[in-house]
Amino acid sequence: MKWSLILQSPLKIAKVNCKFNEKGRIVVMHAIQLTLFILICLFLGLTLFYSIRSRRESDAAKRGLYTARMNICMGLMLVLIAITQIFFFSESSFRRIFGTVLVLIGVFNVFVGIRNHGHFDRLLR
């Protein structure tokens, strides 16, 4: 390893270690975007699954448990969408504000979902 690489900033080292495709784009960024997209779709599917399951449940405690799980999945999905908006698109103040609002709503949903999940989980025991 060259000493000049050690003295450089971590971003320059990351650029040295990244592989480029034929158009000169960084392949790692595409892999991260694809992973985020797959996670967003997964959490969207789980949100829909728990939403339908909570609406069909007749027991109030189980309905609350499924709603809490739906809130957790929705919150994580919103946080991932915000990360995508903030970091992977062109810089604009609207995108930053939109991403910040989504992060706040997502973190709130996760917090409320975890709190409610604990409450309804104790009721079912």
Coordinates of N, CA, C and O in Angstrom, one line a residue:
M1 N 0.8 -1.2 0.0 CA 0.0 0.0 0.0 C 0.9 1.2 0.0 O 1.9 1.3 0.7
K2 N 0.5 2.2 -0.8 CA 1.3 3.4 -0.9 C 1.0 4.3 0.3 O -0.2 4.4 0.7
W3 N 2.0 5.0 0.8 CA 1.8 6.0 1.9 C 0.9 7.1 1.4 O 0.3 7.7 2.2
S4 N 0.9 7.5 0.2 CA 0.1 8.6 -0.3 C -1.4 8.3 -0.2 O -2.1 9.2 0.1
L5 N -1.8 7.0 -0.3 CA -3.2 6.7 -0.1 C -3.6 6.8 1.3 O -4.7 7.2 1.6
I6 N -2.7 6.5 2.2 CA -3.0 6.6 3.6 C -3.2 8.1 4.0 O -4.1 8.4 4.8
L7 N -2.5 9.0 3.4 CA -2.6 10.4 3.8 C -3.7 11.1 3.1 O -4.1 12.2 3.5
Q8 N -4.3 10.5 2.1 CA -5.5 11.1 1.4 C -6.7 11.0 2.3 O -6.8 10.2 3.2
S9 N -7.8 11.7 1.9 CA -9.0 11.7 2.6 C -9.7 10.4 2.3 O -9.5 9.7 1.2
P10 N -10.6 9.9 3.2 CA -11.4 8.7 2.9 C -12.2 8.6 1.6 O -12.3 7.6 1.0
L11 N -12.7 9.8 1.2 CA -13.5 9.8 0.0 C -12.6 9.5 -1.2 O -13.0 8.9 -2.1
K12 N -11.4 10.1 -1.2 CA -10.5 9.8 -2.3 C -10.1 8.3 -2.4 O -10.0 7.7 -3.4
I13 N -9.9 7.7 -1.2 CA -9.5 6.3 -1.2 C -10.7 5.5 -1.7 O -10.5 4.5 -2.4
A14 N -11.9 5.9 -1.3 CA -13.1 5.2 -1.8 C -13.2 5.2 -3.3 O -13.6 4.3 -3.9
K15 N -12.9 6.4 -3.8 CA -13.0 6.6 -5.3 C -11.9 5.7 -6.0 O -12.1 5.2 -7.1
V16 N -10.8 5.6 -5.3 CA -9.7 4.7 -5.9 C -10.1 3.3 -5.9 O -9.9 2.6 -6.9
N17 N -10.8 2.8 -4.9 CA -11.2 1.4 -4.7 C -12.4 1.1 -5.5 O -12.7 -0.1 -5.6
C18 N -13.2 2.1 -6.0 CA -14.5 1.8 -6.7 C -14.2 1.4 -8.1 O -13.2 1.8 -8.7
K19 N -15.0 0.5 -8.6 CA -14.9 0.1 -10.0 C -15.8 0.9 -10.9 O -16.9 1.3 -10.4
F20 N -15.4 1.2 -12.1 CA -16.2 2.1 -12.9 C -16.6 1.2 -14.1 O -16.0 0.3 -14.6
N21 N -17.9 1.5 -14.6 CA -18.4 0.8 -15.7 C -17.9 1.6 -17.0 O -17.2 2.5 -16.9
E22 N -18.5 1.1 -18.2 CA -18.0 1.7 -19.4 C -18.4 3.2 -19.6 O -17.8 3.9 -20.3
K23 N -19.4 3.7 -18.9 CA -19.8 5.1 -19.0 C -19.1 6.0 -18.0 O -19.3 7.1 -17.9
G24 N -18.3 5.4 -17.1 CA -17.5 6.1 -16.1 C -18.3 6.3 -14.8 O -17.9 7.1 -14.0
R25 N -19.5 5.7 -14.7 CA -20.2 5.9 -13.4 C -19.7 4.9 -12.4 O -19.3 3.8 -12.7
I26 N -19.9 5.3 -11.2 CA -19.5 4.4 -10.1 C -20.5 3.3 -9.9 O -21.7 3.5 -9.7
V27 N -20.1 2.0 -10.0 CA -20.9 0.9 -9.9 C -21.5 0.7 -8.4 O -22.6 0.3 -8.2
V28 N -20.7 1.1 -7.5 CA -21.1 1.0 -6.1 C -22.4 1.9 -5.8 O -23.3 1.4 -5.1
M29 N -22.5 3.0 -6.4 CA -23.6 3.9 -6.2 C -24.9 3.2 -6.7 O -25.9 3.3 -6.1
H30 N -24.7 2.5 -7.9 CA -25.9 1.8 -8.4 C -26.3 0.7 -7.5 O -27.5 0.4 -7.4
A31 N -25.3 0.0 -7.0 CA -25.7 -1.1 -6.1 C -26.4 -0.6 -4.8 O -27.3 -1.2 -4.4
I32 N -26.0 0.5 -4.3 CA -26.6 1.1 -3.1 C -28.0 1.5 -3.5 O -29.0 1.3 -2.7
Q33 N -28.2 2.2 -4.6 CA -29.5 2.6 -5.0 C -30.5 1.4 -5.3 O -31.6 1.4 -4.9
L34 N -29.9 0.3 -5.8 CA -30.7 -0.9 -6.1 C -31.1 -1.5 -4.7 O -32.3 -1.9 -4.5
T35 N -30.2 -1.6 -3.8 CA -30.5 -2.1 -2.5 C -31.6 -1.3 -1.8 O -32.5 -1.9 -1.2
L36 N -31.4 0.0 -1.8 CA -32.5 0.9 -1.2 C -33.8 0.7 -1.9 O -34.8 0.7 -1.2
F37 N -33.8 0.6 -3.2 CA -35.1 0.3 -3.9 C -35.7 -1.0 -3.5 O -37.0 -1.0 -3.2
I38 N -34.9 -2.0 -3.4 CA -35.5 -3.3 -3.0 C -36.0 -3.2 -1.5 O -37.1 -3.8 -1.2
L39 N -35.3 -2.6 -0.6 CA -35.8 -2.4 0.8 C -37.0 -1.6 0.8 O -37.9 -1.9 1.6
I40 N -37.1 -0.6 0.0 CA -38.4 0.3 0.0 C -39.5 -0.6 -0.5 O -40.6 -0.6 0.1
C41 N -39.3 -1.4 -1.5 CA -40.4 -2.3 -2.0 C -40.8 -3.3 -1.0 O -42.0 -3.6 -0.8
L42 N -39.8 -3.9 -0.3 CA -40.1 -4.9 0.8 C -40.9 -4.3 1.9 O -41.9 -4.8 2.3
F43 N -40.5 -3.1 2.4 CA -41.3 -2.4 3.5 C -42.6 -2.0 3.0 O -43.6 -2.0 3.8
L44 N -42.8 -1.6 1.7 CA -44.1 -1.3 1.2 C -45.0 -2.5 1.2 O -46.1 -2.4 1.6
G45 N -44.4 -3.6 0.8 CA -45.2 -4.9 0.8 C -45.6 -5.3 2.2 O -46.8 -5.7 2.5
L46 N -44.7 -5.1 3.2 CA -45.0 -5.5 4.6 C -46.0 -4.5 5.1 O -46.9 -4.9 5.9
T47 N -46.0 -3.2 4.7 CA -46.9 -2.3 5.2 C -48.3 -2.6 4.7 O -49.3 -2.6 5.5
L48 N -48.4 -3.0 3.4 CA -49.7 -3.4 2.9 C -50.2 -4.7 3.5 O -51.4 -4.8 3.8
F49 N -49.3 -5.6 3.7 CA -49.7 -6.9 4.4 C -50.3 -6.7 5.8 O -51.4 -7.2 6.1
Y50 N -49.6 -5.9 6.6 CA -50.0 -5.7 8.0 C -51.3 -4.8 8.0 O -52.1 -4.9 8.9
S51 N -51.4 -3.9 7.0 CA -52.6 -3.1 7.0 C -53.8 -3.9 6.7 O -54.9 -3.8 7.3
I52 N -53.7 -4.8 5.7 CA -54.9 -5.6 5.3 C -55.2 -6.6 6.5 O -56.3 -6.8 6.9
R53 N -54.1 -7.1 7.1 CA -54.3 -8.1 8.2 C -54.9 -7.4 9.4 O -55.8 -8.0 10.1
S54 N -54.6 -6.1 9.7 CA -55.2 -5.4 10.8 C -56.6 -5.1 10.6 O -57.4 -5.1 11.5
R55 N -57.0 -4.8 9.3 CA -58.4 -4.5 9.0 C -59.3 -5.7 9.1 O -60.5 -5.6 9.3
R56 N -58.7 -6.9 8.8 CA -59.5 -8.1 8.8 C -59.6 -8.8 10.2 O -60.4 -9.7 10.4
E57 N -58.8 -8.3 11.1 CA -58.8 -9.0 12.5 C -59.9 -8.5 13.3 O -60.3 -7.3 13.4
S58 N -60.6 -9.4 14.0 CA -61.7 -9.0 14.8 C -61.3 -8.8 16.3 O -61.9 -8.0 17.0
D59 N -60.2 -9.4 16.7 CA -59.7 -9.2 18.1 C -59.0 -7.8 18.1 O -58.1 -7.5 17.3
A60 N -59.3 -7.0 19.1 CA -58.8 -5.6 19.2 C -57.3 -5.7 19.5 O -56.5 -4.8 19.0
A61 N -56.8 -6.6 20.3 CA -55.4 -6.6 20.7 C -54.5 -7.0 19.5 O -53.5 -6.4 19.3
K62 N -55.0 -8.0 18.8 CA -54.3 -8.4 17.6 C -54.3 -7.3 16.5 O -53.3 -7.1 15.8
R63 N -55.4 -6.7 16.4 CA -55.5 -5.6 15.4 C -54.5 -4.5 15.8 O -53.9 -3.9 14.9
G64 N -54.4 -4.2 17.1 CA -53.5 -3.2 17.5 C -52.0 -3.6 17.2 O -51.2 -2.8 16.9
L65 N -51.7 -4.9 17.4 CA -50.4 -5.4 17.2 C -50.0 -5.3 15.7 O -48.9 -4.9 15.3
Y66 N -51.0 -5.7 14.8 CA -50.7 -5.6 13.4 C -50.6 -4.1 12.9 O -49.8 -3.8 12.0
T67 N -51.4 -3.2 13.5 CA -51.3 -1.8 13.2 C -49.9 -1.3 13.6 O -49.3 -0.4 12.9
A68 N -49.4 -1.7 14.8 CA -48.1 -1.3 15.3 C -47.0 -1.7 14.3 O -46.1 -1.0 14.0
R69 N -47.1 -3.0 13.8 CA -46.1 -3.5 12.9 C -46.2 -2.7 11.6 O -45.2 -2.5 10.9
M70 N -47.4 -2.4 11.2 CA -47.6 -1.6 10.0 C -46.9 -0.2 10.1 O -46.2 0.3 9.2
N71 N -47.0 0.4 11.3 CA -46.4 1.7 11.5 C -44.9 1.6 11.5 O -44.2 2.5 11.0
I72 N -44.4 0.5 12.0 CA -42.9 0.4 12.0 C -42.4 0.2 10.6 O -41.4 0.9 10.2
C73 N -43.1 -0.6 9.8 CA -42.6 -0.8 8.4 C -42.8 0.5 7.6 O -42.0 0.8 6.8
M74 N -43.9 1.2 7.8 CA -44.1 2.4 7.1 C -43.1 3.5 7.4 O -42.6 4.2 6.6
G75 N -42.7 3.5 8.7 CA -41.7 4.5 9.2 C -40.4 4.2 8.5 O -39.7 5.1 8.1
L76 N -40.0 2.9 8.5 CA -38.7 2.5 7.9 C -38.7 2.8 6.4 O -37.7 3.3 5.8
M77 N -39.8 2.6 5.7 CA -40.0 2.9 4.3 C -39.8 4.4 4.1 O -39.1 4.8 3.1
L78 N -40.4 5.2 4.9 CA -40.3 6.7 4.7 C -38.9 7.2 4.9 O -38.4 8.1 4.2
V79 N -38.2 6.6 5.9 CA -36.8 7.0 6.2 C -35.9 6.6 5.0 O -35.1 7.4 4.5
L80 N -36.2 5.4 4.4 CA -35.4 5.0 3.2 C -35.7 5.9 2.0 O -34.8 6.2 1.2
I81 N -36.9 6.3 1.8 CA -37.3 7.2 0.7 C -36.6 8.5 0.9 O -36.1 9.1 0.0
A82 N -36.6 9.0 2.2 CA -35.9 10.3 2.5 C -34.4 10.2 2.2 O -33.8 11.1 1.6
I83 N -33.8 9.1 2.6 CA -32.3 8.9 2.3 C -32.1 8.9 0.8 O -31.2 9.6 0.3
T84 N -33.0 8.3 0.0 CA -32.8 8.3 -1.4 C -33.0 9.7 -2.0 O -32.2 10.1 -2.9
Q85 N -34.0 10.5 -1.5 CA -34.2 11.8 -2.0 C -33.0 12.8 -1.6 O -32.7 13.6 -2.4
I86 N -32.5 12.6 -0.5 CA -31.5 13.6 0.0 C -30.1 13.3 -0.7 O -29.4 14.2 -1.1
F87 N -29.7 12.0 -0.8 CA -28.4 11.7 -1.2 C -28.2 11.4 -2.7 O -27.1 11.5 -3.2
F88 N -29.2 10.9 -3.4 CA -29.0 10.4 -4.7 C -29.5 11.2 -5.8 O -29.5 10.7 -7.0
F89 N -30.1 12.3 -5.6 CA -30.6 13.2 -6.7 C -29.9 14.5 -6.6 O -29.1 14.8 -5.7
S90 N -30.2 15.3 -7.6 CA -29.6 16.7 -7.7 C -29.9 17.5 -6.4 O -30.9 17.3 -5.8
E91 N -29.0 18.3 -6.1 CA -29.1 19.2 -4.9 C -30.1 20.3 -5.1 O -30.0 21.0 -6.1
S92 N -31.1 20.3 -4.3 CA -32.1 21.4 -4.3 C -32.6 21.6 -2.9 O -32.7 20.6 -2.1
S93 N -33.1 22.8 -2.6 CA -33.6 23.0 -1.3 C -34.9 22.3 -1.1 O -35.2 21.8 0.1
F94 N -35.7 22.1 -2.1 CA -37.0 21.4 -2.0 C -36.8 20.0 -1.6 O -37.5 19.4 -0.8
R95 N -35.8 19.3 -2.3 CA -35.5 17.9 -2.0 C -35.0 17.8 -0.5 O -35.4 16.8 0.2
R96 N -34.2 18.7 0.0 CA -33.7 18.6 1.3 C -34.9 18.8 2.3 O -34.9 18.1 3.3
I97 N -35.8 19.7 2.1 CA -36.9 20.0 3.0 C -37.8 18.8 2.9 O -38.3 18.3 4.0
F98 N -38.1 18.2 1.7 CA -39.0 17.1 1.6 C -38.4 15.9 2.3 O -39.0 15.1 3.0
G99 N -37.1 15.7 2.1 CA -36.4 14.5 2.8 C -36.4 14.7 4.3 O -36.6 13.7 5.0
T100 N -36.2 15.9 4.8 CA -36.2 16.1 6.2 C -37.6 15.9 6.8 O -37.7 15.2 7.9
V101 N -38.6 16.3 6.1 CA -40.0 16.0 6.6 C -40.3 14.5 6.6 O -40.9 14.0 7.6
L102 N -39.8 13.8 5.6 CA -40.1 12.4 5.5 C -39.3 11.7 6.6 O -39.8 10.7 7.2
V103 N -38.1 12.1 6.9 CA -37.3 11.5 8.0 C -38.0 11.7 9.4 O -38.2 10.8 10.2
L104 N -38.6 12.9 9.6 CA -39.3 13.2 10.8 C -40.5 12.3 11.0 O -40.8 11.8 12.0
I105 N -41.3 12.3 9.9 CA -42.5 11.5 9.9 C -42.2 10.0 10.1 O -42.8 9.3 10.9
G106 N -41.1 9.5 9.4 CA -40.7 8.1 9.5 C -40.2 7.7 10.9 O -40.6 6.7 11.4
V107 N -39.4 8.6 11.5 CA -38.9 8.3 12.8 C -40.1 8.3 13.8 O -40.1 7.5 14.7
F108 N -41.0 9.3 13.7 CA -42.2 9.3 14.5 C -43.0 8.0 14.4 O -43.4 7.4 15.4
N109 N -43.2 7.5 13.2 CA -44.0 6.3 13.0 C -43.3 5.1 13.6 O -43.9 4.2 14.2
V110 N -41.9 5.0 13.4 CA -41.2 3.9 14.1 C -41.3 4.0 15.6 O -41.6 3.0 16.2
F111 N -41.2 5.2 16.1 CA -41.3 5.3 17.6 C -42.6 4.9 18.1 O -42.8 4.1 19.1
V112 N -43.7 5.4 17.5 CA -45.1 5.1 17.9 C -45.3 3.6 17.7 O -46.0 3.0 18.5
G113 N -44.9 3.0 16.6 CA -45.1 1.6 16.3 C -44.4 0.7 17.4 O -45.0 -0.2 17.8
I114 N -43.2 1.1 17.7 CA -42.5 0.3 18.8 C -43.2 0.4 20.1 O -43.4 -0.6 20.8
R115 N -43.6 1.6 20.4 CA -44.3 1.8 21.7 C -45.6 1.0 21.7 O -45.9 0.3 22.7
N116 N -46.4 1.1 20.7 CA -47.7 0.4 20.6 C -47.5 -1.1 20.5 O -48.3 -1.9 21.1
H117 N -46.5 -1.6 19.9 CA -46.2 -3.0 19.8 C -45.9 -3.6 21.1 O -46.4 -4.7 21.5
G118 N -45.1 -2.9 21.9 CA -44.9 -3.3 23.3 C -46.1 -3.4 24.1 O -46.4 -4.3 24.9
H119 N -47.0 -2.4 24.0 CA -48.3 -2.3 24.7 C -49.2 -3.5 24.3 O -49.7 -4.2 25.2
F120 N -49.4 -3.7 23.0 CA -50.3 -4.8 22.6 C -49.7 -6.2 22.8 O -50.4 -7.1 23.0
D121 N -48.4 -6.2 22.7 CA -47.7 -7.5 23.0 C -47.9 -8.0 24.4 O -48.1 -9.2 24.7
R122 N -47.9 -7.0 25.3 CA -48.1 -7.4 26.8 C -49.6 -7.8 27.0 O -49.9 -8.6 27.8
L123 N -50.5 -7.2 26.2 CA -51.9 -7.6 26.4 C -52.2 -9.0 25.9 O -53.1 -9.7 26.4
L124 N -51.4 -9.4 24.9 CA -51.7 -10.8 24.3 C -51.0 -11.9 25.1 O -51.3 -13.0 24.9
R125 N -50.1 -11.5 26.0 CA -49.4 -12.6 26.8 C -50.2 -13.1 27.9 O -51.1 -12.7 28.4

